Short mmCIF file of C-alpha atoms in Angstrom, two decimals:
data_model
loop_
_atom_site.label_atom_id
_atom_site.label_comp_id
_atom_site.label_asym_id
_atom_site.label_seq_id
_atom_site.Cartn_x
_atom_site.Cartn_y
_atom_site.Cartn_z
CA MET G 263 25.24 14.49 9.43
CA PHE G 264 22.29 14.10 7.04
CA CYS G 265 23.55 10.66 6.00
CA LEU G 266 23.85 9.59 9.62
CA LEU G 267 20.31 10.79 10.32
CA TYR G 268 18.96 8.94 7.28
CA ARG G 269 20.79 5.76 8.31
CA HIS G 270 19.04 6.00 11.68
CA LEU G 271 15.65 6.71 10.12
CA SER G 272 16.05 3.81 7.68
CA LEU G 273 16.86 1.34 10.50
CA TYR G 274 20.12 0.40 8.76
CA TYR G 275 21.29 -1.53 11.83
CA ARG G 276 18.39 -4.04 11.85
CA GLU G 277 19.14 -7.66 11.07
CA LEU G 278 16.18 -10.03 11.12
CA THR G 279 15.84 -13.43 12.65
CA GLN G 280 13.56 -15.57 10.56
CA ASN G 281 9.99 -15.90 11.81
CA TYR G 282 8.18 -18.14 9.37
CA LEU G 283 4.60 -19.32 9.01
CA PRO G 284 3.57 -22.84 7.95
CA ASN G 285 2.95 -23.91 4.35
CA CYS G 286 4.30 -20.81 2.65
CA HIS G 287 4.69 -20.83 -1.13
CA HIS G 288 5.15 -18.24 -3.84
CA ILE G 289 2.06 -17.31 -5.83
CA GLU G 290 2.61 -18.71 -9.28
CA GLY G 291 2.75 -16.06 -12.00
CA ILE G 292 3.82 -13.12 -9.82
CA GLU G 293 7.42 -12.30 -10.74
CA TYR G 294 7.51 -8.48 -10.83
CA GLY G 295 5.94 -7.51 -7.54
CA ALA G 296 2.46 -7.20 -6.05
CA GLU G 297 2.92 -3.81 -4.42
CA ASP G 298 -0.62 -3.67 -3.07
CA ILE G 299 -3.28 -6.31 -2.41
CA THR G 300 -6.84 -5.90 -1.18
CA ILE G 301 -9.66 -8.41 -0.76
CA LEU G 302 -13.42 -8.34 -1.26
CA GLU G 303 -15.69 -9.75 1.44
CA ASN G 304 -16.22 -12.90 -0.66
CA GLY G 305 -12.48 -13.74 -0.71
CA LEU G 306 -11.58 -12.39 -4.14
CA ALA G 307 -8.18 -10.70 -3.89
CA PHE G 308 -7.01 -7.93 -6.24
CA LEU G 309 -3.25 -7.62 -6.82
CA SER G 310 -1.49 -4.54 -8.23
CA THR G 311 1.59 -5.75 -10.09
CA GLY G 312 4.50 -4.55 -12.21
CA LEU G 313 5.20 -1.21 -10.51
CA LYS G 314 8.05 0.79 -12.00
CA TYR G 315 9.22 3.36 -9.46
CA PRO G 316 12.27 5.66 -9.55
CA GLY G 317 15.20 4.24 -7.61
CA LEU G 318 13.80 0.73 -7.39
CA PRO G 319 14.63 -2.28 -9.57
CA SER G 320 12.32 -3.09 -12.47
CA ASN G 321 12.70 -6.52 -13.99
CA SER G 322 10.21 -6.15 -16.82
CA ASP G 323 9.42 -3.60 -19.53
CA ASP G 324 5.84 -4.85 -19.81
CA PRO G 325 2.97 -2.64 -18.59
CA GLY G 326 1.61 -3.28 -15.13
CA LYS G 327 -1.41 -5.50 -14.56
CA ILE G 328 -4.18 -6.11 -12.06
CA TYR G 329 -4.77 -9.76 -11.18
CA THR G 330 -7.44 -11.48 -9.15
CA LEU G 331 -6.96 -14.48 -6.89
CA ASN G 332 -9.94 -16.39 -5.51
CA LEU G 333 -8.97 -17.43 -1.99
CA MET G 334 -12.01 -19.72 -1.80
CA ASP G 335 -10.66 -21.77 -4.72
CA SER G 336 -8.21 -24.48 -3.69
CA LYS G 337 -6.33 -24.08 -7.00
CA MET G 338 -5.10 -20.61 -5.93
CA LYS G 339 -4.47 -19.47 -9.51
CA ILE G 340 -4.19 -15.80 -10.44
CA LYS G 341 -6.18 -14.39 -13.35
CA ALA G 342 -5.21 -11.27 -15.30
CA MET G 343 -7.99 -8.72 -15.51
CA ASN G 344 -8.98 -7.33 -18.88
CA ILE G 345 -9.37 -3.54 -18.95
CA LYS G 346 -12.29 -2.38 -21.09
CA GLY G 347 -12.90 1.08 -22.47
CA ASP G 348 -10.81 3.99 -23.69
CA PHE G 349 -7.80 3.44 -21.44
CA ASP G 350 -4.06 3.50 -22.25
CA LYS G 351 -3.00 0.02 -21.15
CA ASP G 352 0.51 0.37 -22.60
CA SER G 353 1.51 2.98 -20.01
CA PHE G 354 -0.31 1.38 -17.06
CA ASN G 355 1.93 1.55 -13.96
CA PRO G 356 -0.26 0.65 -10.96
CA HIS G 357 0.72 1.43 -7.37
CA GLY G 358 -1.74 1.57 -4.45
CA ILE G 359 -5.30 0.24 -4.88
CA SER G 360 -8.61 0.42 -3.02
CA LEU G 361 -12.01 -1.23 -3.42
CA TYR G 362 -15.34 0.49 -2.85
CA THR G 363 -18.77 -1.17 -2.88
CA ASP G 364 -21.73 1.13 -3.55
CA ASP G 365 -24.46 0.45 -0.99
CA LYS G 366 -27.12 1.63 -3.44
CA ASP G 367 -26.68 -1.03 -6.11
CA GLY G 368 -23.83 -3.29 -4.96
CA ALA G 369 -21.51 -2.12 -7.76
CA VAL G 370 -17.82 -2.61 -6.97
CA TYR G 371 -15.25 0.02 -7.95
CA LEU G 372 -11.48 -0.36 -8.02
CA PHE G 373 -9.43 2.81 -7.50
CA VAL G 374 -5.84 2.56 -8.77
CA VAL G 375 -2.92 4.94 -8.27
CA ASN G 376 -1.23 5.09 -11.69
CA HIS G 377 2.16 6.50 -12.72
CA PRO G 378 2.21 6.70 -16.52
CA GLN G 379 5.50 8.27 -17.69
CA GLY G 380 6.31 8.88 -14.02
CA ASN G 381 3.25 11.06 -13.39
CA SER G 382 0.63 10.63 -10.64
CA GLN G 383 -3.07 10.14 -11.28
CA VAL G 384 -5.95 8.04 -10.01
CA GLU G 385 -7.94 5.67 -12.22
CA ILE G 386 -11.47 4.58 -11.37
CA PHE G 387 -12.78 1.29 -12.77
CA GLN G 388 -15.97 -0.68 -12.24
CA PHE G 389 -15.52 -4.39 -11.60
CA VAL G 390 -17.32 -6.64 -14.11
CA GLU G 391 -17.43 -9.88 -12.13
CA ASP G 392 -18.68 -12.33 -14.76
CA GLU G 393 -15.88 -11.27 -17.13
CA ASN G 394 -13.13 -10.79 -14.52
CA ALA G 395 -12.74 -7.36 -16.12
CA LEU G 396 -12.40 -3.71 -15.23
CA GLN G 397 -14.55 -1.16 -17.05
CA TYR G 398 -12.68 2.13 -17.25
CA ILE G 399 -14.71 5.00 -15.77
CA LYS G 400 -12.45 8.03 -15.47
CA THR G 401 -8.99 9.46 -14.69
CA ILE G 402 -8.47 12.00 -11.92
CA LYS G 403 -5.55 14.45 -12.02
CA HIS G 404 -4.96 17.38 -9.70
CA GLU G 405 -1.99 19.50 -8.66
CA LEU G 406 -2.41 18.35 -5.05
CA LEU G 407 -2.16 14.70 -6.19
CA HIS G 408 1.46 15.10 -7.22
CA ASN G 409 3.26 12.09 -5.66
CA VAL G 410 0.44 9.69 -4.84
CA ASN G 411 1.42 6.44 -3.14
CA ASP G 412 -1.76 4.92 -1.73
CA ILE G 413 -5.48 5.56 -1.68
CA VAL G 414 -8.62 4.63 0.22
CA ALA G 415 -11.95 5.07 -1.56
CA VAL G 416 -14.88 6.46 0.44
CA GLY G 417 -17.39 6.97 -2.39
CA THR G 418 -17.85 6.22 -6.07
CA GLU G 419 -15.71 9.27 -6.95
CA SER G 420 -14.18 10.31 -3.61
CA PHE G 421 -11.10 9.17 -1.73
CA TYR G 422 -8.22 10.02 0.58
CA ALA G 423 -4.71 9.70 -0.85
CA THR G 424 -1.15 9.96 0.47
CA ASN G 425 1.67 11.87 -1.21
CA ASP G 426 4.97 10.17 -0.39
CA HIS G 427 7.13 13.18 -1.39
CA TYR G 428 6.74 16.94 -1.26
CA PHE G 429 8.90 17.75 -4.27
CA THR G 430 8.21 16.64 -7.83
CA ASN G 431 11.70 17.31 -9.22
CA GLY G 432 13.64 14.02 -9.42
CA ILE G 433 16.80 15.26 -7.67
CA LEU G 434 14.89 17.03 -4.91
CA LYS G 435 12.71 13.94 -4.37
CA PHE G 436 15.87 11.88 -3.93
CA VAL G 437 17.43 14.19 -1.33
CA GLU G 438 14.17 14.94 0.51
CA PRO G 439 14.38 11.95 2.92
CA PHE G 440 18.04 12.73 3.70
CA LEU G 441 17.00 16.21 4.85
CA SER G 442 14.35 14.73 7.17
CA LEU G 443 11.64 17.04 5.86
CA SER G 444 8.24 16.16 7.33
CA TRP G 445 6.34 17.76 4.45
CA CYS G 446 4.29 14.87 3.10
CA ASP G 447 0.52 14.93 3.36
CA VAL G 448 -2.91 13.36 2.96
CA VAL G 449 -5.34 14.76 0.38
CA TYR G 450 -9.11 14.41 0.27
CA TYR G 451 -10.68 14.37 -3.19
CA SER G 452 -14.30 14.58 -4.29
CA PRO G 453 -15.83 16.19 -7.38
CA GLN G 454 -16.76 19.15 -5.19
CA THR G 455 -13.70 19.48 -2.93
CA VAL G 456 -9.95 18.84 -3.15
CA GLN G 457 -7.73 19.79 -0.26
CA VAL G 458 -4.89 18.73 2.02
CA VAL G 459 -6.43 17.38 5.22
CA ALA G 460 -3.34 16.18 7.15
CA GLY G 461 0.39 16.86 6.97
CA GLY G 462 3.70 16.57 8.78
CA PHE G 463 4.59 13.09 7.55
CA LEU G 464 8.16 11.94 6.86
CA ILE G 465 7.05 9.98 3.78
CA SER G 466 3.37 9.07 4.00
CA ASN G 467 2.83 5.67 2.44
CA GLY G 468 -0.12 3.40 3.20
CA ILE G 469 -3.57 4.64 4.14
CA ASN G 470 -6.76 2.85 5.11
CA ILE G 471 -9.99 3.34 7.02
CA SER G 472 -11.57 1.65 10.03
CA PRO G 473 -14.55 -0.67 9.48
CA ASP G 474 -16.92 1.92 11.00
CA LYS G 475 -15.47 4.63 8.68
CA ARG G 476 -14.65 6.87 11.65
CA HIS G 477 -10.85 6.69 11.63
CA LEU G 478 -8.08 6.89 9.06
CA TYR G 479 -4.78 5.05 9.51
CA VAL G 480 -1.67 6.47 7.82
CA SER G 481 1.84 5.02 7.73
CA ASP G 482 4.43 7.64 8.67
CA PHE G 483 7.14 5.64 6.96
CA LEU G 484 10.46 7.04 8.20
CA LYS G 485 9.10 7.78 11.68
CA HIS G 486 8.18 4.08 12.06
CA LYS G 487 4.66 4.93 13.21
CA ILE G 488 1.03 4.42 12.28
CA VAL G 489 -0.89 7.65 12.73
CA VAL G 490 -4.56 7.48 13.76
CA LEU G 491 -6.82 10.31 12.59
CA GLU G 492 -10.49 10.76 13.46
CA ILE G 493 -12.80 11.85 10.65
CA GLN G 494 -14.89 14.76 11.91
CA LYS G 495 -16.04 15.65 8.41
CA ASN G 496 -14.57 14.57 5.09
CA THR G 497 -12.25 17.56 5.11
CA VAL G 498 -11.74 17.86 8.87
CA LEU G 499 -9.51 15.31 10.60
CA SER G 500 -8.32 15.31 14.20
CA HIS G 501 -5.12 13.66 15.40
CA VAL G 502 -5.85 10.83 17.86
CA LYS G 503 -2.58 9.01 18.47
CA GLU G 504 0.52 7.43 16.98
CA VAL G 505 1.56 3.80 17.38
CA ASP G 506 5.22 2.80 17.19
CA VAL G 507 5.82 -0.24 14.99
CA GLY G 508 9.64 -0.36 14.88
CA SER G 509 9.73 -0.92 11.14
CA LEU G 510 9.24 1.01 7.89
CA CYS G 511 5.68 0.01 7.15
CA ASP G 512 4.21 0.45 3.71
CA ASN G 513 0.61 -0.50 2.92
CA ILE G 514 -2.12 -0.99 5.53
CA GLU G 515 -4.94 -3.51 5.29
CA VAL G 516 -7.75 -3.56 7.87
CA ASP G 517 -9.63 -6.66 8.96
CA ARG G 518 -13.29 -5.78 8.39
CA GLU G 519 -14.44 -7.93 11.34
CA SER G 520 -11.83 -7.39 14.07
CA GLY G 521 -10.52 -4.01 12.96
CA ASP G 522 -6.94 -5.31 13.23
CA LEU G 523 -4.31 -3.67 11.04
CA TRP G 524 -2.02 -5.79 8.84
CA LEU G 525 1.15 -4.10 7.67
CA GLY G 526 3.69 -5.05 5.02
CA CYS G 527 6.98 -3.56 6.19
CA HIS G 528 10.61 -2.95 5.22
CA PRO G 529 12.75 -3.87 8.24
CA ASN G 530 15.89 -2.21 6.86
CA GLY G 531 15.28 0.68 4.49
CA LEU G 532 18.93 1.15 3.51
CA LYS G 533 18.94 -2.29 1.92
CA CYS G 534 15.98 -1.18 -0.21
CA VAL G 535 18.10 1.73 -1.44
CA PHE G 536 21.14 -0.37 -2.41
CA HIS G 537 19.38 -3.52 -3.75
CA ASP G 538 22.46 -5.69 -3.19
CA PRO G 539 21.56 -9.19 -4.53
CA ASN G 540 24.03 -10.67 -2.04
CA ASP G 541 22.37 -8.84 0.86
CA PRO G 542 18.79 -8.27 -0.26
CA PRO G 543 16.09 -6.30 1.57
CA GLY G 544 14.14 -8.41 4.01
CA SER G 545 10.42 -8.62 4.65
CA GLU G 546 8.30 -8.20 7.75
CA VAL G 547 4.59 -8.46 8.52
CA ILE G 548 3.23 -6.67 11.57
CA ARG G 549 -0.23 -6.89 13.08
CA ILE G 550 -1.80 -4.24 15.33
CA GLU G 551 -4.69 -5.33 17.53
CA ASN G 552 -6.95 -2.94 19.44
CA ILE G 553 -5.30 0.11 17.92
CA LEU G 554 -7.81 2.51 19.45
CA SER G 555 -7.28 1.21 22.98
CA GLU G 556 -4.81 2.60 25.51
CA LYS G 557 -2.51 -0.38 24.93
CA PRO G 558 -2.55 -1.58 21.31
CA ARG G 559 -0.84 -4.90 20.73
CA VAL G 560 1.89 -4.80 18.07
CA THR G 561 3.07 -8.24 16.92
CA GLN G 562 5.53 -9.46 14.34
CA VAL G 563 3.68 -12.17 12.40
CA TYR G 564 6.29 -13.02 9.77
CA SER G 565 9.88 -12.06 8.97
CA ASP G 566 12.44 -13.13 6.39
CA ASP G 567 15.94 -11.88 5.61
CA GLY G 568 15.31 -11.75 1.86
CA SER G 569 16.07 -15.39 1.15
CA VAL G 570 12.35 -16.18 0.56
CA ILE G 571 10.74 -12.84 -0.27
CA ILE G 572 12.27 -9.42 -0.90
CA ALA G 573 10.93 -5.98 0.11
CA SER G 574 7.44 -6.75 1.41
CA SER G 575 4.99 -3.89 0.89
CA VAL G 576 1.60 -5.32 1.86
CA ALA G 577 0.06 -8.10 3.95
CA THR G 578 -3.56 -9.11 4.23
CA GLN G 579 -5.41 -12.11 5.59
CA TYR G 580 -8.54 -14.02 4.69
CA GLY G 581 -9.89 -17.40 5.78
CA GLY G 582 -6.75 -18.49 7.61
CA LYS G 583 -4.42 -17.47 4.77
CA LEU G 584 -1.92 -14.62 4.75
CA LEU G 585 -0.95 -12.93 1.49
CA ILE G 586 2.31 -10.98 1.34
CA GLY G 587 3.12 -8.75 -1.62
CA THR G 588 6.36 -7.01 -2.57
CA VAL G 589 7.37 -3.87 -4.41
CA TYR G 590 9.19 -5.54 -7.29
CA GLN G 591 9.72 -9.26 -6.64
CA LYS G 592 7.34 -12.11 -5.78
CA ALA G 593 4.26 -12.68 -3.64
CA LEU G 594 3.78 -15.25 -0.91
CA ILE G 595 0.81 -17.07 0.59
CA CYS G 596 1.01 -18.82 3.97
CA ASP G 597 -1.20 -20.53 6.50
CA LEU G 598 -1.88 -18.15 9.35
CA LYS G 599 -1.48 -19.05 12.99
CA LEU G 600 -4.12 -17.01 14.82
#
């Protein structure tokens, strides 16, 4: 019974028809995934690469890296970022990322979910633009941040984060989705306050914030929904609505001008579990327009059966280009038809 329920939740029956965009090509140098991607207002993209996650393939023993990609440069070449300061680069295992620009002085901070030795913690770096480097600031650990997947920064030391499992024991984490336990949550962290601010998710993956900073968007992964929460205070959220997306959506990127949501999704979760090279997981990009309206528009922008790109986890657009990242494989860049 549990297996049948999980097969339903994982959309095991879905088979994709290809829905391609023009002029797509793999981003040179990305071979071991770009699980999360986010972009500064000036077109500089940050890519979190090399994630090693229990139950998923890992094709490299090297530590993870953060790369930049200047989308205003026609060469489209990635650059590895140097990490400065007293930071253990050998165990770096980056997952979700978020950028924050301080209005006071324009300083840019990169928040990174890190899983050294399988643990969960959040690293805060300051971006040193002229060196394409990250200056290590601090590491944040807390018992409520026990299975962190994604993060959205809302201050120089404050953020919301999703936990994608309730249990920390490896066996219990594995069986948790099969039992359909909606016990995952969202945590707010600041130096003064740490607390769970939303719960009831059946694996909470991606999280992001609206351009006006009034709403949070959370991916309720196995329920195939995006949950909209209104921020009353930092630690008080109210449930607004849920939007069906028909796919297992991972990270969420928000267009800072239109407010549209861009989602990197797994169309068939069971294929992600089995990793059959002869029947690989596909990829899907979904866009949500007017999410706060009575009738949001949900559109499939791109889909592939795994022949071009495997297990998409993030999608984001800038200047007519769409970037698609994956959990453990390649990354793609395409021209966008808007």
